[in-house]
Coordinates of C-alpha atoms in Angstrom, one line a residue:
M1 CA -21.7 15.8 11.0
T2 CA -23.0 12.3 11.4
K3 CA -21.6 10.3 14.3
L4 CA -18.9 8.0 13.2
N5 CA -19.3 4.3 13.8
S6 CA -17.3 3.3 16.9
H7 CA -16.8 -0.2 15.6
F8 CA -15.1 0.9 12.4
Y9 CA -11.3 0.8 12.4
V10 CA -8.5 1.3 10.0
A11 CA -4.9 -0.1 10.1
I12 CA -2.7 1.9 7.8
M13 CA 0.3 -0.3 6.8
A14 CA 3.4 2.0 6.6
G15 CA 6.4 -0.2 7.1
G16 CA 7.8 -0.7 3.6
I17 CA 11.0 0.7 2.2
G18 CA 9.7 1.7 -1.3
S19 CA 12.7 0.6 -3.2
R20 CA 11.1 1.1 -6.6
F21 CA 11.2 4.9 -5.8
W22 CA 15.0 4.8 -5.2
P23 CA 17.0 7.0 -5.0
H24 CA 14.4 9.5 -3.7
S25 CA 13.0 6.8 -1.4
R26 CA 15.7 5.5 1.0
T27 CA 15.7 3.0 3.8
D28 CA 15.8 5.7 6.4
N29 CA 13.1 7.9 4.6
P30 CA 10.9 5.7 2.4
K31 CA 8.2 6.9 0.0
Q32 CA 5.2 6.9 2.4
F33 CA 7.0 9.7 4.3
L34 CA 7.7 11.7 1.1
D35 CA 5.7 14.2 -0.9
I36 CA 6.1 12.3 -4.2
L37 CA 3.7 14.4 -6.2
N38 CA 4.6 17.9 -4.9
T39 CA 1.2 18.4 -3.2
G40 CA 2.5 19.8 0.1
K41 CA 1.6 16.6 2.0
T42 CA 3.3 13.2 2.3
L43 CA 1.5 10.1 1.1
L44 CA 1.0 9.0 4.7
Q45 CA -0.6 12.3 5.6
W46 CA -3.0 12.1 2.7
T47 CA -3.9 8.5 3.6
Y48 CA -4.6 9.5 7.3
E49 CA -6.8 12.4 6.3
R50 CA -8.8 10.3 3.8
F51 CA -9.7 7.8 6.5
A52 CA -10.3 10.5 9.2
Q53 CA -13.3 11.6 7.1
F54 CA -15.3 8.5 8.1
I55 CA -13.3 6.5 10.8
P56 CA -13.2 7.9 14.4
K57 CA -9.6 9.3 14.9
E58 CA -9.1 7.1 18.0
N59 CA -9.7 4.0 15.8
I60 CA -7.0 4.9 13.2
F61 CA -3.9 2.8 13.7
V62 CA -0.6 3.0 11.8
V63 CA 1.5 -0.2 11.7
T64 CA 5.1 0.6 10.8
H65 CA 8.6 -0.7 11.3
Q66 CA 10.1 0.4 14.7
Q67 CA 12.7 2.4 12.7
Y68 CA 9.8 4.8 11.6
T69 CA 7.7 5.3 14.7
T70 CA 9.2 8.8 15.3
K71 CA 8.6 9.7 11.6
V72 CA 4.9 8.7 11.9
S73 CA 4.5 10.7 15.1
D74 CA 6.2 13.8 13.5
Q75 CA 4.0 13.6 10.4
L76 CA 0.7 12.8 12.3
P77 CA 1.0 14.8 15.5
E78 CA -2.8 14.3 16.2
L79 CA -2.4 10.5 16.2
P80 CA -2.2 9.1 19.8
T81 CA 1.2 7.5 20.4
A82 CA -0.6 4.3 21.4
N83 CA -2.0 4.0 17.9
I84 CA 1.4 3.8 16.3
V85 CA 2.0 0.1 16.2
S86 CA 5.7 -0.8 15.7
E87 CA 6.9 -4.1 14.1
P88 CA 10.4 -5.2 15.2
S89 CA 11.1 -6.6 11.7
R90 CA 9.6 -6.7 8.2
K91 CA 7.7 -10.0 7.7
N92 CA 5.3 -9.0 4.9
T93 CA 1.6 -8.3 5.3
A94 CA 0.3 -11.5 7.0
P95 CA 2.1 -11.0 10.4
C96 CA 1.3 -7.3 10.2
V97 CA -2.5 -8.1 9.8
A98 CA -2.4 -10.8 12.5
Y99 CA -0.7 -8.4 15.0
I100 CA -3.1 -5.5 14.5
S101 CA -6.2 -7.8 14.3
H102 CA -5.4 -9.5 17.7
K103 CA -4.6 -6.1 19.2
I104 CA -7.9 -4.5 18.0
H105 CA -9.9 -7.6 18.9
K106 CA -8.8 -7.4 22.5
Q107 CA -10.0 -3.8 22.6
D108 CA -13.2 -4.3 20.6
P109 CA -14.4 -7.8 19.6
L110 CA -17.1 -6.2 17.4
A111 CA -14.5 -4.3 15.3
N112 CA -14.7 -4.1 11.5
I113 CA -11.3 -3.2 10.0
I114 CA -9.9 -1.7 6.8
C115 CA -6.3 -2.7 6.2
A116 CA -4.7 -0.4 3.6
P117 CA -1.3 0.7 2.4
A118 CA 0.0 4.1 3.4
D119 CA 1.4 5.0 0.0
H120 CA -1.4 4.9 -2.5
L121 CA -2.9 7.8 -4.5
I122 CA -6.6 8.2 -4.5
V123 CA -8.0 11.1 -6.4
D124 CA -11.8 10.8 -5.8
G125 CA -12.2 11.0 -2.0
P126 CA -16.0 10.8 -1.8
A127 CA -16.1 7.7 -4.1
F128 CA -13.4 6.1 -1.9
T129 CA -15.4 6.9 1.3
S130 CA -18.5 5.4 -0.3
A131 CA -16.8 2.2 -1.3
C132 CA -15.2 1.8 2.1
L133 CA -18.5 2.4 4.0
N134 CA -20.3 -0.1 1.7
A135 CA -17.5 -2.6 2.5
L136 CA -17.6 -2.1 6.2
L137 CA -21.4 -2.4 6.4
F138 CA -21.2 -5.7 4.3
V139 CA -18.5 -7.3 6.5
Q140 CA -20.4 -6.2 9.7
K141 CA -23.3 -8.5 8.6
H142 CA -21.5 -11.3 6.7
S143 CA -18.6 -13.6 7.4
A144 CA -16.6 -12.1 4.5
L145 CA -13.0 -11.3 3.6
L146 CA -13.5 -8.3 1.2
T147 CA -11.2 -6.4 -1.0
L148 CA -11.6 -3.3 -3.1
G149 CA -10.9 -4.0 -6.8
I150 CA -10.2 -1.2 -9.3
K151 CA -11.8 -1.2 -12.7
P152 CA -8.8 -1.4 -15.1
T153 CA -8.2 1.3 -17.6
R154 CA -5.3 -0.3 -19.5
P155 CA -3.6 -3.7 -19.7
D156 CA -1.2 -3.1 -16.9
T157 CA 1.4 -5.8 -16.2
G158 CA 2.4 -4.3 -12.9
Y159 CA -0.7 -5.2 -10.9
G160 CA -2.3 -8.4 -9.7
Y161 CA -5.9 -9.1 -11.0
I162 CA -9.1 -10.3 -9.4
Q163 CA -11.7 -12.2 -11.4
F164 CA -15.3 -12.0 -10.0
E165 CA -18.6 -13.8 -10.5
P166 CA -21.2 -12.0 -12.6
Q167 CA -24.0 -12.0 -10.1
Q168 CA -23.8 -9.5 -7.2
V169 CA -24.5 -10.9 -3.7
A170 CA -25.3 -7.4 -2.3
D171 CA -25.2 -3.9 -3.5
N172 CA -22.1 -3.8 -5.8
V173 CA -20.5 -6.8 -3.9
Y174 CA -19.4 -9.8 -5.9
Q175 CA -17.8 -13.2 -5.0
V176 CA -14.2 -13.5 -6.1
K177 CA -13.5 -16.3 -8.5
T178 CA -9.7 -16.1 -8.9
F179 CA -6.6 -14.1 -8.1
T180 CA -3.9 -13.8 -10.7
E181 CA -0.4 -12.4 -10.0
K182 CA 1.1 -9.8 -12.4
P183 CA 0.3 -11.2 -15.9
N184 CA 2.2 -10.8 -19.1
L185 CA 0.9 -8.2 -21.6
E186 CA -1.2 -10.7 -23.7
L187 CA -2.9 -12.0 -20.7
A188 CA -3.5 -8.5 -19.3
K189 CA -5.1 -7.5 -22.6
T190 CA -7.4 -10.6 -22.4
F191 CA -8.4 -9.6 -18.8
L192 CA -9.2 -6.1 -19.9
Q193 CA -11.4 -7.3 -22.7
S194 CA -13.3 -9.8 -20.7
G195 CA -14.7 -7.2 -18.3
D196 CA -14.8 -9.5 -15.3
F197 CA -11.3 -8.7 -14.0
L198 CA -10.2 -5.9 -11.6
W199 CA -6.9 -4.6 -10.4
N200 CA -6.0 -5.8 -6.9
A201 CA -5.6 -2.6 -4.9
G202 CA -4.4 -4.4 -1.7
I203 CA -7.1 -2.7 0.4
F204 CA -8.8 -5.3 2.6
V205 CA -12.0 -5.1 4.8
W206 CA -13.2 -7.6 7.3
N207 CA -14.8 -8.1 10.7
V208 CA -12.1 -8.9 13.2
K209 CA -13.6 -12.3 14.1
T210 CA -13.7 -13.3 10.4
I211 CA -10.0 -12.5 9.8
L212 CA -8.9 -14.2 13.0
A213 CA -10.9 -17.4 12.0
A214 CA -9.2 -17.3 8.6
F215 CA -5.8 -17.1 10.3
K216 CA -6.7 -20.1 12.5
Q217 CA -7.6 -22.1 9.3
Y218 CA -5.0 -21.0 6.8
L219 CA -2.0 -19.7 8.8
P220 CA -2.4 -21.5 12.2
E221 CA 1.2 -21.2 13.1
I222 CA 1.1 -17.3 12.8
D223 CA -2.2 -17.2 14.6
E224 CA -0.9 -19.3 17.5
L225 CA 2.2 -17.1 18.0
F226 CA 0.0 -13.9 18.4
E227 CA -2.6 -15.9 20.4
Q228 CA 0.1 -16.7 23.0
S229 CA 1.0 -13.0 23.3
T230 CA -2.6 -11.7 23.7
F231 CA -2.2 -11.2 27.4
A232 CA 0.4 -8.5 26.7
L233 CA -1.4 -6.6 24.0
N234 CA -2.4 -3.1 24.9
T235 CA -0.2 -3.3 28.1
P236 CA 3.3 -2.1 28.8
Q237 CA 4.5 -5.7 28.1
E238 CA 3.4 -5.6 24.5
K239 CA 6.7 -4.5 23.0
E240 CA 8.7 -7.3 24.7
A241 CA 6.1 -10.0 23.8
I242 CA 6.0 -8.9 20.1
E243 CA 9.8 -8.9 19.9
K244 CA 9.7 -12.6 20.8
V245 CA 6.9 -13.4 18.3
Y246 CA 8.1 -11.7 15.1
P247 CA 11.4 -13.7 14.5
Q248 CA 9.2 -16.9 14.6
C249 CA 6.7 -15.6 12.0
T250 CA 6.7 -16.8 8.4
N251 CA 7.5 -14.0 5.8
I252 CA 4.2 -14.2 3.8
S253 CA 1.7 -11.8 2.3
I254 CA -2.0 -11.8 3.3
D255 CA -2.8 -12.4 -0.4
Y256 CA -0.9 -15.7 -0.6
G257 CA -1.5 -16.8 3.0
I258 CA -5.2 -16.2 3.2
M259 CA -7.0 -14.4 0.3
E260 CA -6.0 -16.8 -2.4
K261 CA -7.1 -19.8 -0.3
A262 CA -10.3 -18.8 1.4
S263 CA -13.7 -19.3 -0.1
N264 CA -15.5 -16.4 1.6
V265 CA -13.7 -13.7 -0.5
Y266 CA -15.6 -10.9 -2.0
V267 CA -14.8 -7.7 -4.0
I268 CA -16.3 -4.3 -4.6
P269 CA -15.5 -3.0 -8.1
S270 CA -14.5 0.6 -7.6
N271 CA -13.4 3.6 -9.5
F272 CA -11.9 6.4 -7.3
G273 CA -8.9 7.5 -9.3
W274 CA -6.5 4.9 -7.7
S275 CA -2.8 4.4 -8.3
D276 CA -0.5 2.4 -6.1
L277 CA 2.3 4.9 -6.9
G278 CA 4.5 1.8 -7.1
T279 CA 7.0 3.1 -9.6
W280 CA 8.4 6.3 -11.2
A281 CA 6.3 5.7 -14.3
S282 CA 3.1 5.8 -12.1
A283 CA 4.3 9.1 -10.6
Y284 CA 4.9 10.4 -14.2
E285 CA 1.3 9.4 -15.1
N286 CA 0.0 11.6 -12.2
L287 CA 2.2 14.7 -12.7
E288 CA 1.6 17.7 -14.9
K289 CA 3.6 17.5 -18.2
D290 CA 5.1 20.2 -20.5
Y291 CA 4.1 20.3 -24.2
L292 CA 6.7 17.6 -25.0
G293 CA 5.2 15.3 -22.3
N294 CA 8.0 15.7 -19.8
A295 CA 7.0 15.7 -16.1
V296 CA 9.6 17.9 -14.5
Q297 CA 10.2 18.5 -10.7
G298 CA 13.0 21.0 -10.2
K299 CA 13.2 24.8 -10.7
N300 CA 16.3 24.9 -12.9
V301 CA 15.7 22.2 -15.5
V302 CA 16.3 23.2 -19.1
V303 CA 14.8 20.7 -21.6
I304 CA 16.0 20.6 -25.2
D305 CA 14.7 18.1 -27.7
A306 CA 13.6 15.6 -25.0
T307 CA 10.2 14.0 -24.7
K308 CA 8.1 12.0 -22.2
C309 CA 10.7 12.0 -19.5
M310 CA 10.2 11.8 -15.7
V311 CA 12.7 14.3 -14.1
K312 CA 13.2 15.0 -10.5
V313 CA 16.2 17.1 -9.4
P314 CA 17.0 19.5 -6.5
N315 CA 15.7 23.0 -7.0
D316 CA 19.2 24.6 -6.6
K317 CA 20.8 22.4 -9.3
L318 CA 20.8 23.4 -13.0
V319 CA 20.2 20.4 -15.2
L320 CA 20.2 20.5 -19.0
L321 CA 18.4 17.5 -20.6
Q322 CA 19.0 17.0 -24.3
G323 CA 17.9 14.2 -26.7
L324 CA 16.4 11.8 -24.2
D325 CA 13.1 10.1 -25.0
E326 CA 11.1 8.3 -22.3
F327 CA 13.8 8.3 -19.6
I328 CA 13.6 8.6 -15.8
V329 CA 16.2 11.0 -14.4
I330 CA 16.3 11.3 -10.6
D331 CA 19.0 13.3 -9.0
T332 CA 19.7 13.5 -5.2
Q333 CA 22.6 14.7 -3.2
D334 CA 24.6 11.5 -3.5
V335 CA 22.9 9.4 -6.3
L336 CA 21.9 10.0 -9.9
L337 CA 19.6 7.6 -11.6
I338 CA 19.2 7.6 -15.4
C339 CA 17.0 4.8 -16.6
K340 CA 14.7 4.0 -19.5
K341 CA 11.1 4.2 -18.6
E342 CA 10.4 0.8 -20.0
N343 CA 12.9 -0.7 -17.6
E344 CA 11.5 1.0 -14.4
Q345 CA 10.0 -2.3 -13.2
H346 CA 13.7 -3.4 -12.7
V347 CA 14.7 -0.6 -10.3
K348 CA 14.2 -2.9 -7.4
E349 CA 16.7 -5.4 -9.0
Y350 CA 19.1 -2.5 -9.6
V351 CA 18.9 -1.6 -5.9
S352 CA 19.8 -5.2 -5.0
E353 CA 22.8 -5.0 -7.4
I354 CA 24.0 -1.8 -5.7
K355 CA 23.6 -3.4 -2.3
R356 CA 25.8 -6.4 -3.4
N357 CA 28.5 -4.2 -5.0
K358 CA 28.4 -1.0 -3.0
G359 CA 26.9 -2.0 0.4
E360 CA 24.1 -0.1 2.0
K361 CA 25.6 3.4 1.9
F362 CA 23.5 4.6 -1.0
L363 CA 20.3 2.8 -0.1

């Protein structure tokens, strides 16, 4: 096996609560820690294994909410405890990236880092490895903020889009023209037809000095907070210092805070069987279906005259489903969700409604 590059790192972001996968995903056990697709491994475990193919294991970090550090440790026993980086509160991706970037920079000023979510599905491992290595080698030589873009297969309104310039600047690397947040269907169709738009996978690659320079320029107040706590990073004082920093951080994503403002942003168009597994419909797309198009998880489900449903119920429960077309049916010990598939983008709003009316007991 070839020697892995000691200046290549990955920060797996695993602090979210996955509310679109409610009621299976809960605050105390969110989707990155679940085996959503019945594969025998959780999404976090798959993500770790994917990166361990080409990143030295000691250079793999998992950034998570302090509530989940034990879960990470239980699911990834081979990960050193020091590589589980715990956030005292959820402040979106910019503070998360600032924290891990300052921490890694103190350890290795020559580091090149991939920042990636813990809960995505990637089918073609070798193609993913190839895209990541191409990205790491590019940012090692250029002052670039790079993202992996996915060649769209349909006009999806659930993803952000990246438009890129036609001329490549290096092997399969293009300069980014614009970022567009989730578009309406008409716009998504136009993007698909134009051929110069990609889905934004939220997988970022950069040299540590480049990202820290971008923070100084575009989010100086966040950078300053972490700069002041550098003395404590990678020491026993780190936890206490970070607990003082986080309440002062703006709640902002790395996309809004830096990527959409910077001029040195590049993209690698990729095709490695990606899904962000953001919703039950995306899980449905990736599961085996019966002859009526139903994706059924549960050993005692009887389907009569129902089509294209996403069904997940406990194995010991008998469920008879009759006459439903294109529904999501998710049953847990204390919650039953029955929702039209076309409304699944609203599950997050339904969860907020439940929080208002029923408190946090069912979340």
